[in-house]
PDB file of C-alpha atoms in Angstrom:
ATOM      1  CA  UNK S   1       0.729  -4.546 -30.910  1.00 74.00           C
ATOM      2  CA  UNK S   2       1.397  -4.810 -27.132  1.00 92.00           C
ATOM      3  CA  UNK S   3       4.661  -3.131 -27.197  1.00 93.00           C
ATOM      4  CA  UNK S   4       6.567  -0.101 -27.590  1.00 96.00           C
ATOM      5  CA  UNK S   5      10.352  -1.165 -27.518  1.00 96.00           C
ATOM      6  CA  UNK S   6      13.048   0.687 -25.722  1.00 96.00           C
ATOM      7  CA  UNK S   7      14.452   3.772 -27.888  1.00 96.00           C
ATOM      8  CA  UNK S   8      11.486   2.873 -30.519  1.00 95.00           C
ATOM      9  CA  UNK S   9      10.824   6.647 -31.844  1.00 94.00           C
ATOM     10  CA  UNK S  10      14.223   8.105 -30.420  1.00 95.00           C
ATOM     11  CA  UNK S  11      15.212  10.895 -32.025  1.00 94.00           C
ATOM     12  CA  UNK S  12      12.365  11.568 -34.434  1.00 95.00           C
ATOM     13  CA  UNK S  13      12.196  15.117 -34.353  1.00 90.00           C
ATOM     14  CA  UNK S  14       9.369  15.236 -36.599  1.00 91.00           C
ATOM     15  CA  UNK S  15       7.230  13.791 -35.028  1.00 92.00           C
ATOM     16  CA  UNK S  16       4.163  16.065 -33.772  1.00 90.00           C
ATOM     17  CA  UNK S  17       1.532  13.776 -32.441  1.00 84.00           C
ATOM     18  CA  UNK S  18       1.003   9.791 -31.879  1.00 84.00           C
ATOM     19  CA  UNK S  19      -1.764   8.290 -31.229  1.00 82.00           C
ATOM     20  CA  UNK S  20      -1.244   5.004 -28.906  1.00 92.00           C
ATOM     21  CA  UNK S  21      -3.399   1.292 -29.422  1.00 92.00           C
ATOM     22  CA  UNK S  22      -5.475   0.543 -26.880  1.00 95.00           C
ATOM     23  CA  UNK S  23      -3.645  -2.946 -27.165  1.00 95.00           C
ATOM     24  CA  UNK S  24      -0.444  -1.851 -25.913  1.00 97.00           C
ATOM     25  CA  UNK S  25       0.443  -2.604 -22.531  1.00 98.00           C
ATOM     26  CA  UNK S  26       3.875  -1.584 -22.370  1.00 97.00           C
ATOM     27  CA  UNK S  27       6.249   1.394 -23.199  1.00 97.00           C
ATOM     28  CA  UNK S  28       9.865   1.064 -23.331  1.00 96.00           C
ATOM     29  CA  UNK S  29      12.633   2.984 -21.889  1.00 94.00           C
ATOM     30  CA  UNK S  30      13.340   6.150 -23.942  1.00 93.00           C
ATOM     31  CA  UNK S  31      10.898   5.056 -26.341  1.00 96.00           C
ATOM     32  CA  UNK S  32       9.590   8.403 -27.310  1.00 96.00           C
ATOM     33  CA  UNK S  33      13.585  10.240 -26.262  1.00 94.00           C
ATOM     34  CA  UNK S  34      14.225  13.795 -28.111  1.00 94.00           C
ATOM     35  CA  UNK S  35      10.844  13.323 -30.057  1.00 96.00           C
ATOM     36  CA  UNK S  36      11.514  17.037 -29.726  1.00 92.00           C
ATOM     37  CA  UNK S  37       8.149  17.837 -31.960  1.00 94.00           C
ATOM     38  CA  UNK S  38       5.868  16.027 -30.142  1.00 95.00           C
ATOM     39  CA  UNK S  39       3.591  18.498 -28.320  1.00 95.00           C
ATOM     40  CA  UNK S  40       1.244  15.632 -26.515  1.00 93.00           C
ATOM     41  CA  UNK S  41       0.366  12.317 -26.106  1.00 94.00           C
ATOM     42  CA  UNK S  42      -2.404   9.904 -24.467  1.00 94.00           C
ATOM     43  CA  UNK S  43      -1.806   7.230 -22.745  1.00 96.00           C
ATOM     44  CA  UNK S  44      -4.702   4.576 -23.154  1.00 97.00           C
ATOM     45  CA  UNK S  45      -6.074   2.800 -20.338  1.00 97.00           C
ATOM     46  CA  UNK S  46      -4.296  -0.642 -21.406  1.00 98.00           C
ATOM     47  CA  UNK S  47      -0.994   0.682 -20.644  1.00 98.00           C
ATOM     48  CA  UNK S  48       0.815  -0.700 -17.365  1.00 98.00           C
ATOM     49  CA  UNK S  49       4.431  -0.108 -17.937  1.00 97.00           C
ATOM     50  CA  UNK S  50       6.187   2.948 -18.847  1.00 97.00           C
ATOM     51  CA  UNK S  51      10.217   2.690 -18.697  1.00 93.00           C
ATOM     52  CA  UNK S  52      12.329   5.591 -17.512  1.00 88.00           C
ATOM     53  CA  UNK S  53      13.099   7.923 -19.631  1.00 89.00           C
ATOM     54  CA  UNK S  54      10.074   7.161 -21.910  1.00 93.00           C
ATOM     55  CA  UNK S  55       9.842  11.008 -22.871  1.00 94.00           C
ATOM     56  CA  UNK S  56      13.419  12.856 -22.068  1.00 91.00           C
ATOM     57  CA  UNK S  57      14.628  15.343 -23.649  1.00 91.00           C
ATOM     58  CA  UNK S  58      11.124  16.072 -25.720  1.00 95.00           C
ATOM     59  CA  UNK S  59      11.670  19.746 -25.403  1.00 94.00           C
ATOM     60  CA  UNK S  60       7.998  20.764 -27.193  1.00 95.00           C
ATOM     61  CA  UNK S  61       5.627  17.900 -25.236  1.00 95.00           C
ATOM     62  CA  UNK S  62       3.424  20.198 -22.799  1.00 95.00           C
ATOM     63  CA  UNK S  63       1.172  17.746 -21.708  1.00 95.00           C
ATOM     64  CA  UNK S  64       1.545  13.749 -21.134  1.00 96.00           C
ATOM     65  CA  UNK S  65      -2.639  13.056 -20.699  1.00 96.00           C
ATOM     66  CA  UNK S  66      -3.648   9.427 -19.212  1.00 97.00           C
ATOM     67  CA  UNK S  67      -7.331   7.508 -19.773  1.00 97.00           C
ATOM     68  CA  UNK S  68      -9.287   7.967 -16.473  1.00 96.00           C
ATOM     69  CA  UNK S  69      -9.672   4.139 -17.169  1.00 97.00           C
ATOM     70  CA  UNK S  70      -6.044   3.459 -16.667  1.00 98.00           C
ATOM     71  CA  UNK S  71      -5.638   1.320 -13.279  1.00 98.00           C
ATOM     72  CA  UNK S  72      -1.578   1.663 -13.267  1.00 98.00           C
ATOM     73  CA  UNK S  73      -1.306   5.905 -14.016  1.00 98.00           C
ATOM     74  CA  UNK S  74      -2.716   9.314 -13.679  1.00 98.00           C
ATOM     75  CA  UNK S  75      -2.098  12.452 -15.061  1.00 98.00           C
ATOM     76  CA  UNK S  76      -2.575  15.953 -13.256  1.00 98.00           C
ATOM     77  CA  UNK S  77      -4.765  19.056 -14.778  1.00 97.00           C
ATOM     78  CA  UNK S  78      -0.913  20.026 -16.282  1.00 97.00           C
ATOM     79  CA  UNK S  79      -0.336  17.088 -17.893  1.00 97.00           C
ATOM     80  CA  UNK S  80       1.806  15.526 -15.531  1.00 98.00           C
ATOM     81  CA  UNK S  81       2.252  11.871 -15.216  1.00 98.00           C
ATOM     82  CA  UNK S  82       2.058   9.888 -11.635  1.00 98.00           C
ATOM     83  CA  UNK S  83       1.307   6.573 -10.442  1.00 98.00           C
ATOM     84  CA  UNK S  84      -2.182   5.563  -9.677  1.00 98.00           C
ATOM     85  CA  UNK S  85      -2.530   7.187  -6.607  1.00 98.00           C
ATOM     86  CA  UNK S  86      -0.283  10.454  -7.346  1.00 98.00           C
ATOM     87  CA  UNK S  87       2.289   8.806  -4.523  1.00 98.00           C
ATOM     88  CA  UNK S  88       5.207   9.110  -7.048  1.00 98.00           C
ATOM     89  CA  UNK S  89       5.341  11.824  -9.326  1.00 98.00           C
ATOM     90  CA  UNK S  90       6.889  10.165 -12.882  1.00 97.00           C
ATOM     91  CA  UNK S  91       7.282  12.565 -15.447  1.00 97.00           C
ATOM     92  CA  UNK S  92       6.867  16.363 -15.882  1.00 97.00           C
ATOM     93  CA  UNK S  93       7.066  17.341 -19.615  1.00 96.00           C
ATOM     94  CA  UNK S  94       9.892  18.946 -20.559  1.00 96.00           C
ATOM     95  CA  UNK S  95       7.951  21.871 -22.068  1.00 96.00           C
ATOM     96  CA  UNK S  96       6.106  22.761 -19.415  1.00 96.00           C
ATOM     97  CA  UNK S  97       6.300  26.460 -18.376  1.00 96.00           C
ATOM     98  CA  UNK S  98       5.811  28.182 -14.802  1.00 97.00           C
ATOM     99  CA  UNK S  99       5.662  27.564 -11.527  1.00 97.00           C
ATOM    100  CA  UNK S 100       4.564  24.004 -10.282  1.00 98.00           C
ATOM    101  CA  UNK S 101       3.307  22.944  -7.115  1.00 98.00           C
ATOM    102  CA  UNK S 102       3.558  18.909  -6.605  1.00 98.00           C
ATOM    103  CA  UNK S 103       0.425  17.508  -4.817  1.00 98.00           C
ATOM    104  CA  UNK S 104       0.354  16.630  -0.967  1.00 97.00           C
ATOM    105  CA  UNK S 105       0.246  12.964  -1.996  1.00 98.00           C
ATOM    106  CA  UNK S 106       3.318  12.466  -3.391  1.00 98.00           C
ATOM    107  CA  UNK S 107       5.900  10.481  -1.286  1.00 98.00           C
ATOM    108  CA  UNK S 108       8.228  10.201  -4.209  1.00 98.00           C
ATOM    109  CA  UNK S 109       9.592  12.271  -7.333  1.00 98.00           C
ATOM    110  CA  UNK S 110      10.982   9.738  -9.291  1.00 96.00           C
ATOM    111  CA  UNK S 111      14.605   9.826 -11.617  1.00 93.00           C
ATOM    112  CA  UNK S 112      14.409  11.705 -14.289  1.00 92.00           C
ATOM    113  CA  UNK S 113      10.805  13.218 -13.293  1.00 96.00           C
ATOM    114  CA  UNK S 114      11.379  16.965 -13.980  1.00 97.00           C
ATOM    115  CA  UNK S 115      14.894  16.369 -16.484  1.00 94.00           C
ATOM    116  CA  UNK S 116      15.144  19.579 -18.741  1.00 94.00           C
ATOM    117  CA  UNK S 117      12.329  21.621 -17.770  1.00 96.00           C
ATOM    118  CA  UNK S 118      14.103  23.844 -18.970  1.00 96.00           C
ATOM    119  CA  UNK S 119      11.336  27.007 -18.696  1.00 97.00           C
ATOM    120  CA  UNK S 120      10.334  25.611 -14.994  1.00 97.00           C
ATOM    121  CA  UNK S 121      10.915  28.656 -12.603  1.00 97.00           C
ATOM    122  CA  UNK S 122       9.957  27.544  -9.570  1.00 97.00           C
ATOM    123  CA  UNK S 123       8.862  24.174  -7.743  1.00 97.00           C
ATOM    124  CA  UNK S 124       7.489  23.694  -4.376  1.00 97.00           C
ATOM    125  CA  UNK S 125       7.775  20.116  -2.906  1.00 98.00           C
ATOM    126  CA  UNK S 126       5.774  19.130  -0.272  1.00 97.00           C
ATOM    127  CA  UNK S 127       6.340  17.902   3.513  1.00 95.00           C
ATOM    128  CA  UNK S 128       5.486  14.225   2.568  1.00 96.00           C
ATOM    129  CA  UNK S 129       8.527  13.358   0.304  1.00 97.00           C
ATOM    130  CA  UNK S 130      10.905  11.388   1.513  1.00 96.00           C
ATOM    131  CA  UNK S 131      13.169  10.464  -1.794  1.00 96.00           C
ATOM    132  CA  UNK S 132      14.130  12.554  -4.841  1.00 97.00           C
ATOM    133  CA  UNK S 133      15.657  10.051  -7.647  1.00 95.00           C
ATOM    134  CA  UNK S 134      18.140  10.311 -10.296  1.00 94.00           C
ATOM    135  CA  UNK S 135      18.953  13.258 -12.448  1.00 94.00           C
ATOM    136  CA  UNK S 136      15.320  14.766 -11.132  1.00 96.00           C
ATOM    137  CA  UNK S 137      15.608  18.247 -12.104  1.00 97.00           C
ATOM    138  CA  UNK S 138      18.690  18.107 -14.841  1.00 96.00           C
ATOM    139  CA  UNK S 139      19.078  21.002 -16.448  1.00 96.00           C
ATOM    140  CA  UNK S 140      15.952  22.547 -14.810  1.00 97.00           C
ATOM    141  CA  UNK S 141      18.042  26.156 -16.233  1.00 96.00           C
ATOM    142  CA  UNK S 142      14.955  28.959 -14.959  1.00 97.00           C
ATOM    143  CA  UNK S 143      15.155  27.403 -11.338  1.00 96.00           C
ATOM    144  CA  UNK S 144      16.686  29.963  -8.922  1.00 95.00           C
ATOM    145  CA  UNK S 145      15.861  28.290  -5.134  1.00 95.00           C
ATOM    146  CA  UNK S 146      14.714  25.559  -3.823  1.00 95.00           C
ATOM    147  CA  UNK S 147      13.258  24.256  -0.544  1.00 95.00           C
ATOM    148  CA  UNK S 148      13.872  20.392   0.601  1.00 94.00           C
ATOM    149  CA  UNK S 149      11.604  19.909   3.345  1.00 94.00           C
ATOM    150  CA  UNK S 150      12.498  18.134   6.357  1.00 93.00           C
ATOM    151  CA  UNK S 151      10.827  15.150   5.068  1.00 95.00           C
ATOM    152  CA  UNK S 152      13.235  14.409   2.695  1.00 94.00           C
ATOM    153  CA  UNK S 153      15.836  11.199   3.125  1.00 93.00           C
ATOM    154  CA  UNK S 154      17.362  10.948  -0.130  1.00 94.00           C
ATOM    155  CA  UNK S 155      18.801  12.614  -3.188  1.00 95.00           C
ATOM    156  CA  UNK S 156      19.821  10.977  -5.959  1.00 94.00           C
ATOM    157  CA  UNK S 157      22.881  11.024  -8.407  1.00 95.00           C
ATOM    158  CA  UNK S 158      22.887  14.432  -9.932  1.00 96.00           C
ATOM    159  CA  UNK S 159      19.339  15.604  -8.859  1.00 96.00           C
ATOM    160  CA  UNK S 160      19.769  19.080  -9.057  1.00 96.00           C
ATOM    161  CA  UNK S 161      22.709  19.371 -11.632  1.00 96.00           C
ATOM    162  CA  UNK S 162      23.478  22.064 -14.460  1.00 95.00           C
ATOM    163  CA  UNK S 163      20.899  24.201 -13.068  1.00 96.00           C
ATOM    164  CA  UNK S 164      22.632  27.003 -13.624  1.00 94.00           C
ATOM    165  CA  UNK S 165      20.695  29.785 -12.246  1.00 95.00           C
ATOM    166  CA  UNK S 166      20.251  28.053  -8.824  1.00 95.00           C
ATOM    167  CA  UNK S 167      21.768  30.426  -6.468  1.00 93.00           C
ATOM    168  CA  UNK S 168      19.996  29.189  -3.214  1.00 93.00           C
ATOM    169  CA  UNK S 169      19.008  25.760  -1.595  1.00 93.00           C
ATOM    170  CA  UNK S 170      17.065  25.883   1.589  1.00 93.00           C
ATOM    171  CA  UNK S 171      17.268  23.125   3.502  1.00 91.00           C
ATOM    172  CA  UNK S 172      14.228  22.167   6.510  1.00 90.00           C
ATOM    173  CA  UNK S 173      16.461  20.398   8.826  1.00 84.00           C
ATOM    174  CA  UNK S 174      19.796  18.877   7.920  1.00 78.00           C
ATOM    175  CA  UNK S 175      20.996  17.580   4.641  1.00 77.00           C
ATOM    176  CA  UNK S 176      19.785  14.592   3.663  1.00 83.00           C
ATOM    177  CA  UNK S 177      21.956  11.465   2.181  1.00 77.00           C
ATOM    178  CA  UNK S 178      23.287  12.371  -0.949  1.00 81.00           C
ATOM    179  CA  UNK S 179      24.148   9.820  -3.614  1.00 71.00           C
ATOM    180  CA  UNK S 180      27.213  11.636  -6.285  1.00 75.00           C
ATOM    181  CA  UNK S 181      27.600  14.351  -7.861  1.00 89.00           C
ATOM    182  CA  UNK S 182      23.454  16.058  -6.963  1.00 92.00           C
ATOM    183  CA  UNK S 183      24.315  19.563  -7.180  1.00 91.00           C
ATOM    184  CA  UNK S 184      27.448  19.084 -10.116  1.00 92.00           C
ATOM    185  CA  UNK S 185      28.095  22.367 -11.931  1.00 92.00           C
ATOM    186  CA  UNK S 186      25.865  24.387  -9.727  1.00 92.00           C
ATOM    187  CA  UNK S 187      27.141  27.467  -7.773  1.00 87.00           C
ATOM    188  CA  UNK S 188      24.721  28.089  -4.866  1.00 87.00           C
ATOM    189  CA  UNK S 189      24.313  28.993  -1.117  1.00 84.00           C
ATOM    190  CA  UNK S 190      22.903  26.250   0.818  1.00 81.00           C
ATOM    191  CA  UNK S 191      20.917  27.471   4.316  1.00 81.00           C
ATOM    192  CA  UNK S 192      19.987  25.659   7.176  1.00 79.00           C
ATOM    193  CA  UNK S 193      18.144  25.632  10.565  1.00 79.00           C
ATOM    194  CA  UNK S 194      21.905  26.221  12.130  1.00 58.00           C
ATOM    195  CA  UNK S 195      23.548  28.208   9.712  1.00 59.00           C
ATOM    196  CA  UNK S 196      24.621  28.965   6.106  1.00 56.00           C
ATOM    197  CA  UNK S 197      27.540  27.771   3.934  1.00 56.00           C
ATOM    198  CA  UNK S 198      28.351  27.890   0.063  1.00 48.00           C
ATOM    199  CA  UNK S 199      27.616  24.888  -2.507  1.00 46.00           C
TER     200      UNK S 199
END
C-alpha cells in the first residue's frame, strides 16, 4: 500500500492507535479527520506527502511523531509536525495542552496548523514569520492574547476565528494584509505602535 486516500479513516472515533507501512508514501487530505480517539501516530520515513487537514479535529491525538529517517518531515520534542527543516510549522495536535513556543526557524505556520487546540493557552510566534495560513488557530478557545510580530505579511481566511476568549491582539508594527473574515466571532482590543482600537 502506497496510499492513504483523502477522508480514508474520517470519522472513526474509535480508533486509538494506527500503525503506518513503511510502503506508504502518501497521506490524503483529512485522511485521519475527527479520529477523535486516536492519541498518536508515527509517521514512517517513506512518507512524502501529507494533505491538509490530514488530522483536524482529532481532539485526543497529543503527539504526531516522524522517523528521524524521513527526508520530507520533522516532528518537535511535543509532537509537532514541520517540514524538513522546521521552516513551516504543519500541524499542532489538537490535544495538545499549554503554552507553546514555535521555533526561530519557522518562516511559515501553515492553514489549519494549530485548528482546535482547543486547551492551547498561549503561543508565542517568532520574528521570522512572514505568513499565517488558513483557519490557523480555529477555535484555539484557552487563547487570551496574541502578539504578531512585525515580521508578519499575511493572515489568512479566518486565522484567528471563534477564539472566544481572545480579548487582546498586539500588533509589532501595522496590520498586516488580511484575507476574510481572520478574527470572525472574536471580540478583542487590537494595540499598536500608534495607538489602540477595538476588534
Amino acid at each position: 500500500m502506497k496510499y492513504i486516500g483523502s477522508s480514508a479513516f474520517e470519522e472513526c472515533s474509535s480508533l486509538t492507535n494506527i500503525t503506518i507501512p513503511s510502503s506508504v508514501t502518501n497521506i490524503g487530505d483529512g485522511a485521519f479527520e475527527n479520529c477523535s480517539g486516536l492519541t498518536s501516530i508515527t509517521i514512517p520515513s517513506s512518507v512524502t506527502s501529507i494533505g491538509d487537514g490530514a488530522f483536524e479535529d482529532c481532539y485526543g491525538l497529543t503527539g504526531i511523531w516522524v522517523d528521524s529517517n524521513n527526508a520530507t518531515y520533522a516532528s518537535d520534542n511535543n509532537g509537532v509536525l514541520f517540514n524538513k527543516n522546521k521552516t513551516s510549522l504543519i500541524c499542532c495536535p489538537a490535544g495538545y495542552s499549554g503554552a507553546y513556543t514555535i521555533p526561530s526557524s519557522v518562516t511559515n505556520i501553515g492553514n489549519y496548523a494549530f485548528f482546535s487546540c482547543s486547551s492551547l493557552t498561549s503561543i508565542t510566534i517568532p520574528s521570522g514569520v512572514t505568513s499565517i495560513g488558513e483557519y490557523t488557530f480555529w477555535n484555539c478557545s484557552s487563547l487570551t492574547s496574541i502578539t504578531i510580530p512585525l515580521s508578519v505579511t499575511s493572515i489568512g481566511y479566518r486565522a484567528f476565528a471563534r477564539c472566544s476568549d481572545l480579548t487582546s491582539i498586539y500588533f509589532c508594527g501595522n496590520a498586516p494584509s488580511f484575507v476574510g473574515d481572520v478574527f470572525y466571532d472574536v471580540s478583542a482590543t487590537a494595540y499598536y505602535p500608534a495607538g489602540n482600537s477595538t476588534w
